[in-house]
Coordinates of C-alpha atoms in Angstrom, one line a residue:
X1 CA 89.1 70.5 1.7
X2 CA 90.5 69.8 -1.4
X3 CA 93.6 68.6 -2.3
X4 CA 96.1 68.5 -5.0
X5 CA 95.1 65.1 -7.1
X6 CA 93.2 64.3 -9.7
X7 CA 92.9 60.5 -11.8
X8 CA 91.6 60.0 -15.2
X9 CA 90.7 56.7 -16.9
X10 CA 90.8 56.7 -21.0
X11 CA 89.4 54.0 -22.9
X12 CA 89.6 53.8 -26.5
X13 CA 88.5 50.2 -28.7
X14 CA 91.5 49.5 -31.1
X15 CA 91.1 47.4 -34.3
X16 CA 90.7 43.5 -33.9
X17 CA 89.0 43.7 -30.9
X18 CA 91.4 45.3 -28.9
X19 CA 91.1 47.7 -25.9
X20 CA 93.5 50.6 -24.8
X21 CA 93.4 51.2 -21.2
X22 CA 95.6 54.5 -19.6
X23 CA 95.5 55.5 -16.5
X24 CA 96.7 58.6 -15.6
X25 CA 97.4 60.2 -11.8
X26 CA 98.8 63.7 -11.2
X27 CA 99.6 64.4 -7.2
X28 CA 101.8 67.2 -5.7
X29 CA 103.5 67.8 -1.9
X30 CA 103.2 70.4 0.3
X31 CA 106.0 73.2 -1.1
X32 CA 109.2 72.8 0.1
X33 CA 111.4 74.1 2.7
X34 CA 114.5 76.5 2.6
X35 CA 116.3 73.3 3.2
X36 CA 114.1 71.6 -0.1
X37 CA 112.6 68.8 2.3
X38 CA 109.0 68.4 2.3
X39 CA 107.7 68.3 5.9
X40 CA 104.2 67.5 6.2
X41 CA 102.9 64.5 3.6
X42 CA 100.0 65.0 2.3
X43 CA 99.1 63.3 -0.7
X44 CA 102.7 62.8 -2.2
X45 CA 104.0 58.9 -0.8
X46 CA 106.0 59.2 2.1
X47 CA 108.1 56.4 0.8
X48 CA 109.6 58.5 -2.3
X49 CA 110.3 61.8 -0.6
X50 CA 113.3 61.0 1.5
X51 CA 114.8 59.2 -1.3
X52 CA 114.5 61.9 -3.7
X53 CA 115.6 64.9 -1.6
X54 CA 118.7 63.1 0.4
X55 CA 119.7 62.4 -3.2
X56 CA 119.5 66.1 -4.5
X57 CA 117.4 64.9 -7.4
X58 CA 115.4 67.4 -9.2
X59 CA 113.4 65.2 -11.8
X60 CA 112.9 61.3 -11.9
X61 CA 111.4 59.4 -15.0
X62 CA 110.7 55.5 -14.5
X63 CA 109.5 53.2 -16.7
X64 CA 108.2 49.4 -16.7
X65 CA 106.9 47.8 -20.1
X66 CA 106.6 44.5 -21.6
X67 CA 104.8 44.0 -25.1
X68 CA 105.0 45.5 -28.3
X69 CA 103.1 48.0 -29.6
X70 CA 101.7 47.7 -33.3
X71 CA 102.4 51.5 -34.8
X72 CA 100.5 50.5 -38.0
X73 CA 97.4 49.1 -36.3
X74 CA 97.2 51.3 -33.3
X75 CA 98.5 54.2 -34.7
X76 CA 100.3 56.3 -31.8
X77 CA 101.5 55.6 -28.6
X78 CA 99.1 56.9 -26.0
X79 CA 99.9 60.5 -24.4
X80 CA 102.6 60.4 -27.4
X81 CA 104.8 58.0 -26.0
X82 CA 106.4 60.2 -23.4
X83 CA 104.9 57.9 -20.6
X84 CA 106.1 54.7 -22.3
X85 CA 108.9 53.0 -22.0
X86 CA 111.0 50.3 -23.6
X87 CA 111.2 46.6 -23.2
X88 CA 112.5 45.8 -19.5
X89 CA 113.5 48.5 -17.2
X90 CA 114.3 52.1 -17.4
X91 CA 115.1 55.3 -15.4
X92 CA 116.8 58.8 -16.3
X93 CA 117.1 61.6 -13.8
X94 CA 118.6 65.0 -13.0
X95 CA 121.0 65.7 -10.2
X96 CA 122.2 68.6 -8.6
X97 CA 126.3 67.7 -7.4
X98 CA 129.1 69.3 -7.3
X99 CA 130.6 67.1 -9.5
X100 CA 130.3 64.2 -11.9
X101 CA 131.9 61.5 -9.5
X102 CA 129.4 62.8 -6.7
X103 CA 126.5 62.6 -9.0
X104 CA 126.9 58.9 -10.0
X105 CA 127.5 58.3 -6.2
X106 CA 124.5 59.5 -5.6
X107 CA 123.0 58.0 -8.7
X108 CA 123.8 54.4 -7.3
X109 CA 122.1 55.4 -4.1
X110 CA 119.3 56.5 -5.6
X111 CA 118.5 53.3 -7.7
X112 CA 119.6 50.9 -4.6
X113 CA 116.7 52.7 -2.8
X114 CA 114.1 52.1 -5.8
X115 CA 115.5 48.6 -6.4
X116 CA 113.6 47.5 -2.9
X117 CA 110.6 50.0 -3.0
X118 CA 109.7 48.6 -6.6
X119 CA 110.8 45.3 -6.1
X120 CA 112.9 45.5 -9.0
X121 CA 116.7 45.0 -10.2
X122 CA 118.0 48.4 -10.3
X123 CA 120.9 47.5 -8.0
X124 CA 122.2 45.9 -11.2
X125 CA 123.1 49.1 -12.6
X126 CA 126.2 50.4 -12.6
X127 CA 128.9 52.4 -14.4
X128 CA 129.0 50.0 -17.4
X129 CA 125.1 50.5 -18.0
X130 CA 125.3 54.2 -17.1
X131 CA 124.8 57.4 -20.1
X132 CA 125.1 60.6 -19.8
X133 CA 122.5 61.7 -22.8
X134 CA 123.5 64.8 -24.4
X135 CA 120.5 65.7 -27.0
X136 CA 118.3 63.2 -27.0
X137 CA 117.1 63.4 -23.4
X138 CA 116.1 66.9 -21.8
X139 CA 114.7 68.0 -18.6
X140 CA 111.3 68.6 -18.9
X141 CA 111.1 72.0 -16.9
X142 CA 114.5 73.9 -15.6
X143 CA 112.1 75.9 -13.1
X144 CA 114.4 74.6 -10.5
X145 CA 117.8 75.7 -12.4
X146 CA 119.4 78.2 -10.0
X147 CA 123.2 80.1 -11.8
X148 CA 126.2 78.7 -10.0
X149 CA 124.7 75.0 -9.6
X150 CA 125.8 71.8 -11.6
X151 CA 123.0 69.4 -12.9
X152 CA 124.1 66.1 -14.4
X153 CA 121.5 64.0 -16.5
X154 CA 122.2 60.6 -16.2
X155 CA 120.3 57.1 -17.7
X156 CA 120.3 53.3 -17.6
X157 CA 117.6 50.9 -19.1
X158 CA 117.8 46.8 -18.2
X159 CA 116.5 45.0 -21.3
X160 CA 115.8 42.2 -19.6
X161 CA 114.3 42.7 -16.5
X162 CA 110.1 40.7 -16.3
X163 CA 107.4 43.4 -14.9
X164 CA 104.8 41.9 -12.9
X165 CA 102.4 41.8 -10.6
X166 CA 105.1 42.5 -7.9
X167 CA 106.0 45.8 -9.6
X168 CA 102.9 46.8 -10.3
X169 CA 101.9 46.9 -6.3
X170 CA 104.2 49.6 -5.4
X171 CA 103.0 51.5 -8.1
X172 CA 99.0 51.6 -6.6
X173 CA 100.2 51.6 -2.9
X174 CA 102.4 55.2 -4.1
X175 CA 98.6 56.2 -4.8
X176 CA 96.9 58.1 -1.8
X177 CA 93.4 55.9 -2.6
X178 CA 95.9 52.6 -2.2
X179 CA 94.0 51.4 -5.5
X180 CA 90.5 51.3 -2.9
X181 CA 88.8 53.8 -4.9
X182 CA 88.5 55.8 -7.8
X183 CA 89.6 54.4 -11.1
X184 CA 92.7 52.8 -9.2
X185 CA 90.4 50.5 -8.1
X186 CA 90.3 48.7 -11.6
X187 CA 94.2 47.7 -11.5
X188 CA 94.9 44.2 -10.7
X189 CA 98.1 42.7 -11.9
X190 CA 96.3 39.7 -13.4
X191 CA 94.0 41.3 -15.9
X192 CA 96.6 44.0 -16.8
X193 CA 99.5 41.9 -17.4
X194 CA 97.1 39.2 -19.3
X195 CA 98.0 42.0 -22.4
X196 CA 99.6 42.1 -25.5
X197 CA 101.4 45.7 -24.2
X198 CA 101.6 47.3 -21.1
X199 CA 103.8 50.2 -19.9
X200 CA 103.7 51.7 -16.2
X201 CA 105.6 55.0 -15.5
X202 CA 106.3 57.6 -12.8
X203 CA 107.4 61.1 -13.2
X204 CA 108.6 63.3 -11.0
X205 CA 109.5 67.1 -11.4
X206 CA 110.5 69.8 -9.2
X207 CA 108.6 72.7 -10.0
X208 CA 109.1 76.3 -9.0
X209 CA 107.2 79.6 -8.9
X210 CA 107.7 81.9 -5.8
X211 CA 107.7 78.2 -4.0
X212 CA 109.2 74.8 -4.8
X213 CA 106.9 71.5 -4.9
X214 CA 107.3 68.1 -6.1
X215 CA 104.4 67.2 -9.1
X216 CA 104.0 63.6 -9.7
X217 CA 102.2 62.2 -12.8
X218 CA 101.7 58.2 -12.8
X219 CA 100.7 56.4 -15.8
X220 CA 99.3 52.9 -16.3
X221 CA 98.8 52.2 -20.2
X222 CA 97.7 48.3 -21.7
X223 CA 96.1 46.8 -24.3
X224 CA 93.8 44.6 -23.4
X225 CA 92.4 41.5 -25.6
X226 CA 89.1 41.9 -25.4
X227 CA 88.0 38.3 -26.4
X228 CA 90.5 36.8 -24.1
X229 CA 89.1 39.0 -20.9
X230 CA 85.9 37.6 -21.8
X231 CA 87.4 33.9 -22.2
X232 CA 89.0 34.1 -18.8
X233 CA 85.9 34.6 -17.0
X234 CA 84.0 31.9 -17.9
X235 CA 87.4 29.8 -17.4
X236 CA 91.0 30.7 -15.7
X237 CA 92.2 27.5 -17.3
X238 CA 92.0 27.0 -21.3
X239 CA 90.4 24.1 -22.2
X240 CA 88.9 22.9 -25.6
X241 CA 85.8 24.1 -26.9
X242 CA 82.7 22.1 -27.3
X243 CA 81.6 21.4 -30.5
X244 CA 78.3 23.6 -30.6
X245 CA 80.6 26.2 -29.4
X246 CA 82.7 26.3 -32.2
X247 CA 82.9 29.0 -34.4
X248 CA 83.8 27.7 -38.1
X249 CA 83.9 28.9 -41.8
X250 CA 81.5 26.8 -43.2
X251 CA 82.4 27.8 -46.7
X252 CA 85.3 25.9 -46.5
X253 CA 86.2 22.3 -46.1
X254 CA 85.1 20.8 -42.9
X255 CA 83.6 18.0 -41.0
X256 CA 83.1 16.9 -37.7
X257 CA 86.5 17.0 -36.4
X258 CA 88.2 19.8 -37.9
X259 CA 87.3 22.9 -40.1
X260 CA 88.8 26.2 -40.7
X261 CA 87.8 28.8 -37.7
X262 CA 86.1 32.6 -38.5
X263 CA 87.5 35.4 -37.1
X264 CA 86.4 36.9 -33.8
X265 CA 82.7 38.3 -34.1
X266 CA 82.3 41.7 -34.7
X267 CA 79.1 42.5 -33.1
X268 CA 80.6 43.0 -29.5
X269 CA 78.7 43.5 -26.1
X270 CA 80.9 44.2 -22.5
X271 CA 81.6 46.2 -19.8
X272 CA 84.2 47.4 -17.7
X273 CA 83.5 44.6 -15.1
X274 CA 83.7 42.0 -17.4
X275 CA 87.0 43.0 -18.6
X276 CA 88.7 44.4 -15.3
X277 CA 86.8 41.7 -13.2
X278 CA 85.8 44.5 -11.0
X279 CA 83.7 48.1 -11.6
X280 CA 85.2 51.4 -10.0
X281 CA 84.8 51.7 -6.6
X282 CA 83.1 54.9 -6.3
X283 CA 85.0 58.7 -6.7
X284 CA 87.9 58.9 -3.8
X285 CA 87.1 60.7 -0.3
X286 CA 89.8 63.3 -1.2
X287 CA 87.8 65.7 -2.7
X288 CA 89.9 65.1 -5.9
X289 CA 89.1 64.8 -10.0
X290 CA 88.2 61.7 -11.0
X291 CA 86.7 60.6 -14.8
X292 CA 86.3 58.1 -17.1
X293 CA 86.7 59.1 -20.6
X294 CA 86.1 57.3 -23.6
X295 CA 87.8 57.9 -27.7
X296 CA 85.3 56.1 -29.5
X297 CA 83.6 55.9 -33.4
X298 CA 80.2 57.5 -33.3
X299 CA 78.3 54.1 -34.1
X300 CA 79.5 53.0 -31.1
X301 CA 76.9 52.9 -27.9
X302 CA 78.8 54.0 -24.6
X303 CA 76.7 54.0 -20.8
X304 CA 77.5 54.8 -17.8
X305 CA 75.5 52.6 -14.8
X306 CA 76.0 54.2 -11.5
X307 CA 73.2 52.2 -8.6
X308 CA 69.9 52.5 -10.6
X309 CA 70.7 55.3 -13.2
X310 CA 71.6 54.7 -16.9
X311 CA 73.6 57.8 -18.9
X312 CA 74.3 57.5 -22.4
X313 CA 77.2 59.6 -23.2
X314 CA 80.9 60.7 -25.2
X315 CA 84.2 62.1 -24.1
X316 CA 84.0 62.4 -20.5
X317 CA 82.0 61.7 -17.4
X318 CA 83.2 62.0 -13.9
X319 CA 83.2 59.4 -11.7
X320 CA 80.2 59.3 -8.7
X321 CA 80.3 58.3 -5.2
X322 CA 79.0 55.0 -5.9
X323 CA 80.0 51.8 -7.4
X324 CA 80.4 53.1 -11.4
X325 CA 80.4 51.1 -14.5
X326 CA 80.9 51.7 -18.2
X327 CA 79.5 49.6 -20.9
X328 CA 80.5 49.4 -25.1
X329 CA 78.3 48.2 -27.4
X330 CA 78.9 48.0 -30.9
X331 CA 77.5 46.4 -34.3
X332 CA 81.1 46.2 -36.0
X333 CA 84.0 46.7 -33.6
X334 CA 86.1 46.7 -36.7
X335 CA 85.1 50.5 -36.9
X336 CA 86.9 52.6 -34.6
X337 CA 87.9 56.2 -34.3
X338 CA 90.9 57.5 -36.3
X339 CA 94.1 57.0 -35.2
X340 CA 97.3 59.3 -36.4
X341 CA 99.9 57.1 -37.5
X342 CA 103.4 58.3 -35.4
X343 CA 105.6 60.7 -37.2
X344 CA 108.3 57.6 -37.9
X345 CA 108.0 53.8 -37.7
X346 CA 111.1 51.9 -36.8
X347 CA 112.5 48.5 -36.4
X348 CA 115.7 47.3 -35.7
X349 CA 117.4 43.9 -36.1
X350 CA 120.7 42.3 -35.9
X351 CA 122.8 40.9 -38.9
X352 CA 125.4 38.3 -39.8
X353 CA 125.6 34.9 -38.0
X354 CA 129.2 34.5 -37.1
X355 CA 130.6 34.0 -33.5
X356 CA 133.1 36.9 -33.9
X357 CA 131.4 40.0 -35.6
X358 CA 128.1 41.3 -36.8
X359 CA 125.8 44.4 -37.2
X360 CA 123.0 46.6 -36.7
X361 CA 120.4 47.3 -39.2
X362 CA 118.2 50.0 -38.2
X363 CA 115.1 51.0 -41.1
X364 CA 113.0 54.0 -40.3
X365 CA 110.3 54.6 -42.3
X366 CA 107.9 58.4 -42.8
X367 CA 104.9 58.0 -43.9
X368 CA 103.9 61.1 -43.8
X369 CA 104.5 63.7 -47.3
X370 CA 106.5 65.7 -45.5
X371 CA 110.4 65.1 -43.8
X372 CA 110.9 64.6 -40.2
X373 CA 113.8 65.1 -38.1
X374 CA 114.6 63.5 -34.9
X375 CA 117.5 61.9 -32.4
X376 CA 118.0 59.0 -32.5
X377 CA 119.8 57.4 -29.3
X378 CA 121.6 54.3 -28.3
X379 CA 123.7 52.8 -25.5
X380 CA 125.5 49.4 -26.6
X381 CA 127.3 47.2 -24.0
X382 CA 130.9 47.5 -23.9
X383 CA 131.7 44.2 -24.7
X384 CA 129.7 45.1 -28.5
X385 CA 132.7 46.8 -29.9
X386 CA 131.4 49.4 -32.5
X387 CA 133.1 50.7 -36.0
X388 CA 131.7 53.7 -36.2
X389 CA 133.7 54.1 -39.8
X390 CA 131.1 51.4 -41.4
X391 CA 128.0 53.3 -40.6
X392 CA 126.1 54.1 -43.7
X393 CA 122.9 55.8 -44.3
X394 CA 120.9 55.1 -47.3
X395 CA 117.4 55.9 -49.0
X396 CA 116.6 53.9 -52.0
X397 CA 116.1 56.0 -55.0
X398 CA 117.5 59.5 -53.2
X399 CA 120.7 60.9 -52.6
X400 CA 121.4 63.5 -49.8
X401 CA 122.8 63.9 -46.4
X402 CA 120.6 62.3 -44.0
X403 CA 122.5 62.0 -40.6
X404 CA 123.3 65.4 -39.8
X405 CA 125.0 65.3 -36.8
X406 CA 126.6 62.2 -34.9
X407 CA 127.6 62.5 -31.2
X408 CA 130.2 58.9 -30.2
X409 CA 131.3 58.0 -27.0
X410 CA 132.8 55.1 -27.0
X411 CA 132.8 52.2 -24.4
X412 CA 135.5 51.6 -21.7
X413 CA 136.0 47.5 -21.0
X414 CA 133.6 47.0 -18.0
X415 CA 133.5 51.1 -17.1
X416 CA 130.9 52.5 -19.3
X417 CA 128.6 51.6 -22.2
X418 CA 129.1 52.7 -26.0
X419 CA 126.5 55.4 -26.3
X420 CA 125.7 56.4 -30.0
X421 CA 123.3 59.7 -30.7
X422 CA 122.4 60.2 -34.3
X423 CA 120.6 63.5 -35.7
X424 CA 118.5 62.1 -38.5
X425 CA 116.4 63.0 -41.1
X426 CA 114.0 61.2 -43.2
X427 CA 112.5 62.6 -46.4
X428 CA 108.5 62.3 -47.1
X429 CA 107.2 59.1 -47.5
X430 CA 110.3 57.3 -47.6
X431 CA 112.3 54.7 -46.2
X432 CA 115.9 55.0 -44.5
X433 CA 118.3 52.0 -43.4
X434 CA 121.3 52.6 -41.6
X435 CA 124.2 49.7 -40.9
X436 CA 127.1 49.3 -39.4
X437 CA 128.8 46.7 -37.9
X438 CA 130.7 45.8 -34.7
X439 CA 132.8 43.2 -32.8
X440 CA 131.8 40.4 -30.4
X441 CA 134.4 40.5 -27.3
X442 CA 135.3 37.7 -25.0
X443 CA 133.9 37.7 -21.2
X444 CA 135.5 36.9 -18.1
X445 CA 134.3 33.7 -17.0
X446 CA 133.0 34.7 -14.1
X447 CA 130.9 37.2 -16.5
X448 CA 128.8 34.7 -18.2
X449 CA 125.4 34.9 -16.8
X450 CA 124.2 31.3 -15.6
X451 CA 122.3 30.7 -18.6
X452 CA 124.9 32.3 -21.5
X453 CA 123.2 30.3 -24.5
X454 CA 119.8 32.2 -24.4
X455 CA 122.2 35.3 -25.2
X456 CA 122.5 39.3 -24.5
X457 CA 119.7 41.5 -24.1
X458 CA 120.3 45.1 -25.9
X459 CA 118.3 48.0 -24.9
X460 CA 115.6 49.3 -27.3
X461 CA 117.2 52.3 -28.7
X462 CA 115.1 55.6 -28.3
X463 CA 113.6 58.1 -30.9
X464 CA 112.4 61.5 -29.9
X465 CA 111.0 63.8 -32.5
X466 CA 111.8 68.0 -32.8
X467 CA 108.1 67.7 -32.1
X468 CA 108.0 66.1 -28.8
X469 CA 106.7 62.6 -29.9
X470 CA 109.1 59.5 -28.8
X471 CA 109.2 55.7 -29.3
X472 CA 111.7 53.0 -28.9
X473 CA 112.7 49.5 -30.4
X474 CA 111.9 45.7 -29.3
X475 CA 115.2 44.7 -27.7
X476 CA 117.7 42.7 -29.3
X477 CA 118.9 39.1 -27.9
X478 CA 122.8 39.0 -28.8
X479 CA 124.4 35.9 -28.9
X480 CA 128.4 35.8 -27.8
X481 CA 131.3 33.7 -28.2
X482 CA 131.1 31.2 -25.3
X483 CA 134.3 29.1 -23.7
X484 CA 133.9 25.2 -22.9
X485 CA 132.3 25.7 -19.4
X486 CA 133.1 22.0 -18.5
X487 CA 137.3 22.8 -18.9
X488 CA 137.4 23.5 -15.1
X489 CA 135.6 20.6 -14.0
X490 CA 137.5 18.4 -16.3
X491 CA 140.8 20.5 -15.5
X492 CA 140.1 19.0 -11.7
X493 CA 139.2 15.6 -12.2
X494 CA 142.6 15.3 -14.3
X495 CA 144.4 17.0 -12.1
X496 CA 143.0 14.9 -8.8
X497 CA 143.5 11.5 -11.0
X498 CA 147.6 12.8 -11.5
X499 CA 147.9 13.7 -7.5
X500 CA 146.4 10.5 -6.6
X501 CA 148.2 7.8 -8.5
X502 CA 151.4 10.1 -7.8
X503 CA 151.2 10.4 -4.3
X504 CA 150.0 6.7 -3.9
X505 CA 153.5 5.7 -5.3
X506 CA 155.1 7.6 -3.6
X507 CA 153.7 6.8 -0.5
X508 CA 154.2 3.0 -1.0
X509 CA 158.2 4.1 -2.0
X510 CA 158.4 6.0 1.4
X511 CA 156.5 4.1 4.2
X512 CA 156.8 -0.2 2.7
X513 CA 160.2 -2.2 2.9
X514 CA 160.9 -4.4 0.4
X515 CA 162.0 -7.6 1.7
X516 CA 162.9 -11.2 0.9
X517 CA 160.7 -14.1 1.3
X518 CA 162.7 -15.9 3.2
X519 CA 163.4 -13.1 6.0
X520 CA 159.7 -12.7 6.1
X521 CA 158.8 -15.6 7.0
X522 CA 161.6 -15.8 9.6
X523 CA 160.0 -12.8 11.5
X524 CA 156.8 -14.5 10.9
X525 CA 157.9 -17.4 13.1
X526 CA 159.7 -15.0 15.5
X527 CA 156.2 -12.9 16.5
X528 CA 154.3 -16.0 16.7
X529 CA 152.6 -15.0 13.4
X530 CA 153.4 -18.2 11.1

């Protein structure tokens, strides 16, 4: 019996000793019923169906990442980027409802539920942190479309929300192997989080033909410092290196106690255990797809050990029954396979440094010969007050019109977000910068989160290209105009200093008499008391 499942592992070296990991996993469910439930589970999680179908949701996206990705080094994102996500949290779907208030209803009862399965903080989103995308975003298939029904797409991200290992357990237990077998067995939170960028998603799609299912696709993408793996396991804890163990440059100044260190060596030796702390655990019992492929230069040695036998080999191998390992050998890592650069590079950064005002500076850069055109989307907190008037768009050396269509919703004081969509287009190797600036508002005090000076996160804004290829920003920190969070406390001590030396006095006024010496000392004698 076969069933509908199949994993893939791709490895492929980067430069400066560097190693890009993805893991992919595509399940589906039993088709659905008149009713769309699914009623026998299979190999789709139990634990996402109810969710998904007592919300009426027809596609979910979900994305985890910490990191950042170097475009100019690594070239593009893996899979094109459309299983990446941006600093933080983030999750876009699409809902069948009859209307837009019932969709967002259901929307918030849809992240509650993958707040706790995820072990994440999706409860925190709301109306404020909610977009409705309108070009940037599409459904991936509209099998499921049927005339006379509403759909609403709908998106939040939180910047600043940590992945870890915590998240990253729900994600292998959604897996029908439970991360016991196949390449699933090679995920543990402390090697892939030990990485300069990782990214986990899950996407789910209803498709239809003659019969409705649900098709999952999970995706597990890091890059993995190879020198450090190999570091951490001779030692967990860093310590300093002996002195025969040191690696220095010898042709410049040095002695015994300090000297100028060489770069890591080139001629590299390891394995899959050595950098997963673990080899795959055999093929899973499922019947199911499961290979290792690798995206390596051709001077580079690649085996596969499985029990006694040794394969040399490229591009793909599936995985055996048995315990399976893979092992890279090379006489200059710094050689690699080509890499495409990605149709635009970006980077976007904050300007001015006063308490009331600043701005964005967005630079896109195409390296290619050629123009490219893509959206460029952005949802801004409300309390970021945008002036859409100062926005300017500028290419040095070129004239022309290069934002070609601007879509501007602007923010409602604590109801929804500022969401800015930009239709852009960048001539052939050329740079463009756009600016434009924006307010700083005052928050309630209640509003200020418990540590207000490290500042605001803002949501990597998102890029998707007429060719399908995406990529977002780092986030921005945002710093805000604080109050003086002592006032209350010293508000109260004031104010309990004034009621105590008032009602002392009066007090004394109300309950003491005031008498003469002489009459006191007569009643003294009187009670016996003098």
């Amino acid at each position: 019996v076969s069933y509908p499942y199949d994993e893939q592992l791709t490895l492929k070296p980067l430069p400066a000793n560097n190693l890009l990991a993805t893991f992919e996993f595509n399940l589906e469910s039993k088709p659905l019923t008149s009713s769309d439930e699914i009623t026998t589970y299979e190999v789709f999680p139990r634990a996402l169906g109810p969710i998904i179908q007592s919300t009426n949701t027809k596609e979910l996206h979900l994305r985890f990442a910490q990191g950042w990705w170097d475009a100019e080094c690594w070239g593009k994102l893996p899979l094109d980027g459309k299983h990446s996500g941006g600093t933080g949290v983030e999750i876009w779907l699409v809902i069948e409802a009859e209307s837009q208030d019932v969709a967002f209803s259901r929307w918030i009862e849809l992240v509650n539920g993958l707040s706790g399965l995820f072990c994440a903080s999706l409860n925190y989103i709301n109306a404020a942190s909610t977009a409705y995308p309108l070009t940037s975003f599409q459904p991936v298939n509209q099998t499921y479309v049927e005339v006379g029904k509403k759909y609403y797409f709908l998106r939040a991200a939180l910047p600043s929300e940590p992945v870890c290992t915590e998240n990253l357990t729900p994600f292998v237990k959604l897996l029908p192997t439970r991360g016991k077998q196949g390449v699933a067995s090679l995920l543990d939170g402390h090697r892939l989080f030990d990485s300069q960028w990782h990214s986990m998603a899950i996407d789910i799609e209803t498709k239809c033909d003659g019969e409705c299912v649900l098709a999952m696709a999970e995706t597990i993408s890091s890059v993995i410092d190879v020198p450090r793996s190999l570091r951490t396991n001779k030692s967990r804890i860093p310590h300093p290196e002996k002195g025969d163990a040191l690696r220095c440059d010898m042709s410049k100044t040095h002695n015994d106690w300090q000297c100028f260190p060489l770069g890591e060596a080139t001629q590299v030796k390891w394995d899959l255990r050595e950098i997963f702390g673990k080899q795959i655990i055999g093929t899973s019992a499922l019947n199911a797809a499961s290979r290792v492929c690798v995206d390596v230069d051709p001077s580079w040695k690649v085996r596969a050990w499985s029990e006694q036998t040794v394969t040399d080999f490229s591009g793909c191998i599936d995985v055996p029954q048995t315990e399976f390992n893979v092992e890279f050998e090379s006489a200059d890592s710094a050689v690699v396979s080509n890499f495409e650069l990605p149709p635009v590079m970006v980077s976007r950064s904050l300007t001015g440094s006063g308490q009331d005002n600043g701005g964005f500076r967005i630079v896109l850069t195409n390296p290619s010969t050629h123009e490219v055109s893509f959206n460029y989307f952005e949802t801004l907190p409300w309390f970021v007050r945008v002036y859409l008037h100062s926005l300017k768009a500028e290419v040095a050396g070129k004239k022309g019109n290069f934002v070609r269509d601007i879509y501007y919703k602007p923010a409602i004081d604590r109801e929804r977000p500022t969401q800015l969509e930009l239709a852009v287009v960048v001539p052939g190797e050329s740079t463009l910068t756009i600016t434009y600036g924006f307010d700083k508002s005052l928050l309630l005090y209640a509003e200020y989160p418990p540590d207000p000076n490290h500042g605001f996160e803002i949501e990597p804004a998102v890029i998707s290209t007429r060719e399908g290829y995406q990529l977002r920003t780092t986030s921005l920190l945002l710093t805000l105009p604080l109050p003086d969070f002592s006032m209350p406390y010293n508000v109260i001590i004031m104010t309990s200093t004034v009621l105590a030396l008032t009602y002392g006095t009066v007090f004394n006024l109300i309950v003491k008499r005031t008498v003469l010496e002489a009459e006191a000392e007569a009643m003294a004698k009187k009670r016996g008391l003098a």
